[in-house]
CSV table of C-alpha atoms in Angstrom, one decimal:
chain,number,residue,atom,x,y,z
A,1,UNK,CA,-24.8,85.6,212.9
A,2,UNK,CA,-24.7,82.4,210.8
A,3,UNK,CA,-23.2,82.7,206.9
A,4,UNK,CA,-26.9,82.5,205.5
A,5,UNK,CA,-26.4,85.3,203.7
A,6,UNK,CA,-24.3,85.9,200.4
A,7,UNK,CA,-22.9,89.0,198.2
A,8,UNK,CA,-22.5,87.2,194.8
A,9,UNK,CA,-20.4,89.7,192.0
A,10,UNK,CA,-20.7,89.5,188.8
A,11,UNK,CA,-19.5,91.9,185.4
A,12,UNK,CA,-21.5,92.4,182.6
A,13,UNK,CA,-20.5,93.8,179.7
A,14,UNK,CA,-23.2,97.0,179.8
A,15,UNK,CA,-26.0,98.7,182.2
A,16,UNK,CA,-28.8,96.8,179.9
A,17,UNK,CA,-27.4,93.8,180.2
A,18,UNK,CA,-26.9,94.2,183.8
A,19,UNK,CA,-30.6,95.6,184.2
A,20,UNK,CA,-31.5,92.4,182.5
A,21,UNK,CA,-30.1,90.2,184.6
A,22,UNK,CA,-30.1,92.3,188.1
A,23,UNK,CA,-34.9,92.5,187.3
A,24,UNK,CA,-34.7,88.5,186.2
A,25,UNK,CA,-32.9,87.2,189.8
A,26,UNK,CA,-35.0,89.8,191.7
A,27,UNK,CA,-38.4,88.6,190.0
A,28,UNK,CA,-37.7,85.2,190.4
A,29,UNK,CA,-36.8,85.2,194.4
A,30,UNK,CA,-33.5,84.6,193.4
A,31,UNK,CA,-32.0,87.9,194.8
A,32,UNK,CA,-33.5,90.3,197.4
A,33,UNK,CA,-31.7,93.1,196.0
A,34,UNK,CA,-29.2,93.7,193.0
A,35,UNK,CA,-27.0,96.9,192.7
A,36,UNK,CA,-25.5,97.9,189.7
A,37,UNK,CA,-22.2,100.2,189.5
A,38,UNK,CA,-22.3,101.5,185.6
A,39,UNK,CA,-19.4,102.1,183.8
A,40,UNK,CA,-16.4,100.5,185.4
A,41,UNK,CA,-13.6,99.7,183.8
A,42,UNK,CA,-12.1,96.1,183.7
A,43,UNK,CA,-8.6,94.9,182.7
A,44,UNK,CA,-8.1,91.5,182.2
A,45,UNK,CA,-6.3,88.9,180.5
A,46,UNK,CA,-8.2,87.5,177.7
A,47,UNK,CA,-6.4,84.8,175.3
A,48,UNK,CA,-3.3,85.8,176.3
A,49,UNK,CA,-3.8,89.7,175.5
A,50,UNK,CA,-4.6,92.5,177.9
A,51,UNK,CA,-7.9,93.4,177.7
A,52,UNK,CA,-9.6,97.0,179.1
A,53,UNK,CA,-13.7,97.3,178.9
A,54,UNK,CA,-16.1,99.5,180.1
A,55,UNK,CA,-18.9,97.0,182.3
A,56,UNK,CA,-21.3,97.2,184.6
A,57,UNK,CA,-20.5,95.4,188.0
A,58,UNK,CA,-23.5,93.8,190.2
A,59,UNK,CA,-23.6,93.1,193.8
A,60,UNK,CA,-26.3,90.7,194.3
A,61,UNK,CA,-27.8,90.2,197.8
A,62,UNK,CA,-28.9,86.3,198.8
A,63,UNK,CA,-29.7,83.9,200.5
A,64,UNK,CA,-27.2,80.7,200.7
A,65,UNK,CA,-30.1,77.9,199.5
A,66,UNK,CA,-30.3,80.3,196.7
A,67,UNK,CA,-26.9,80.2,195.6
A,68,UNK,CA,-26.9,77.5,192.4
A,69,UNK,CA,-30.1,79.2,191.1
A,70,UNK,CA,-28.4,82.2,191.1
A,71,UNK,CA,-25.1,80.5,189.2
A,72,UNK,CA,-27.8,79.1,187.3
A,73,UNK,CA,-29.6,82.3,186.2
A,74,UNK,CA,-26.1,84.0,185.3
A,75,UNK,CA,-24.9,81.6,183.4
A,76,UNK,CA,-27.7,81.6,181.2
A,77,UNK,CA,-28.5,85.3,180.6
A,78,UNK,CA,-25.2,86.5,180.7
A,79,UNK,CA,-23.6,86.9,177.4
A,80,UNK,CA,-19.7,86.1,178.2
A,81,UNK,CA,-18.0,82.8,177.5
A,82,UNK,CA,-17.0,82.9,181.6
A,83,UNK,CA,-19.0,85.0,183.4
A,84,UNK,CA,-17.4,85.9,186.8
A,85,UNK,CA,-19.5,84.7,189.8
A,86,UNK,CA,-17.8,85.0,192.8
A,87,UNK,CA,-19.6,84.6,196.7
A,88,UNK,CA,-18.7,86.5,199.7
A,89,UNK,CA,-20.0,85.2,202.8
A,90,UNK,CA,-21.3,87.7,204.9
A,91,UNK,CA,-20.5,87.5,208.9
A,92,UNK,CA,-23.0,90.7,210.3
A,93,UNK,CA,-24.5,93.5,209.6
A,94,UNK,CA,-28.2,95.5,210.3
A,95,UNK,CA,-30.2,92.5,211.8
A,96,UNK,CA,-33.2,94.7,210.0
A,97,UNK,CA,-31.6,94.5,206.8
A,98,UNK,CA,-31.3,90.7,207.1
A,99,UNK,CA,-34.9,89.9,208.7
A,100,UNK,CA,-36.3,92.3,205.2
A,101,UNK,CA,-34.3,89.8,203.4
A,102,UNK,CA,-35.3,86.6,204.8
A,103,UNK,CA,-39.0,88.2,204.4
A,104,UNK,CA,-38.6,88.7,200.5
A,105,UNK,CA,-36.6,86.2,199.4
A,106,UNK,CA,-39.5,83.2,201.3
């Protein structure tokens, strides 16, 4: 199994925001699936003070072509200064899962 495949994370700071987002990178072929885990809660340093919120994490499933589109799309829906975007390649998993993927995302 090549590294064709991404899990991009990102925080946003609620569920509407992150429903937002998650429907915009699905519609656009961006991301074959998004997952959103409500209410978690972040700390963080922020301007040199601790910070604690309440976000919404997303997993985003893709495609490696479509990585800089989904940077891309993040950046400019999200509403934070420095939105995190961090890629995990992945190694394996349910051929199935991938071949559905490859089928949505062409």
């Amino acid at each position: 199994m090549t590294t064709q495949f991404k899990l991009i994370f990102t925080t946003c700071k609620n569920e509407a925001e992150a429903r937002t987002l998650a429907k915009a990178l699905v519609a656009q072929k961006l991301a074959a699936c998004v997952n959103i885990l409500p209410n978690m809660t972040s700390i963080y340093m922020w301007e040199g003070e601790v910070s604690e919120e309440v976000e919404a994490k997303l997993l985003i499933k893709t495609k490696s072509e479509k990585m800089n589109d989904v940077f891309e799309t993040i950046k400019s829906l999200h509403s934070y200064e420095v939105p995190e975007i961090q890629v995990v390649d992945v190694a394996t998993g349910n051929l199935a899962y991938f071949h559905w993927m490859d089928e949505v995302l062409n």
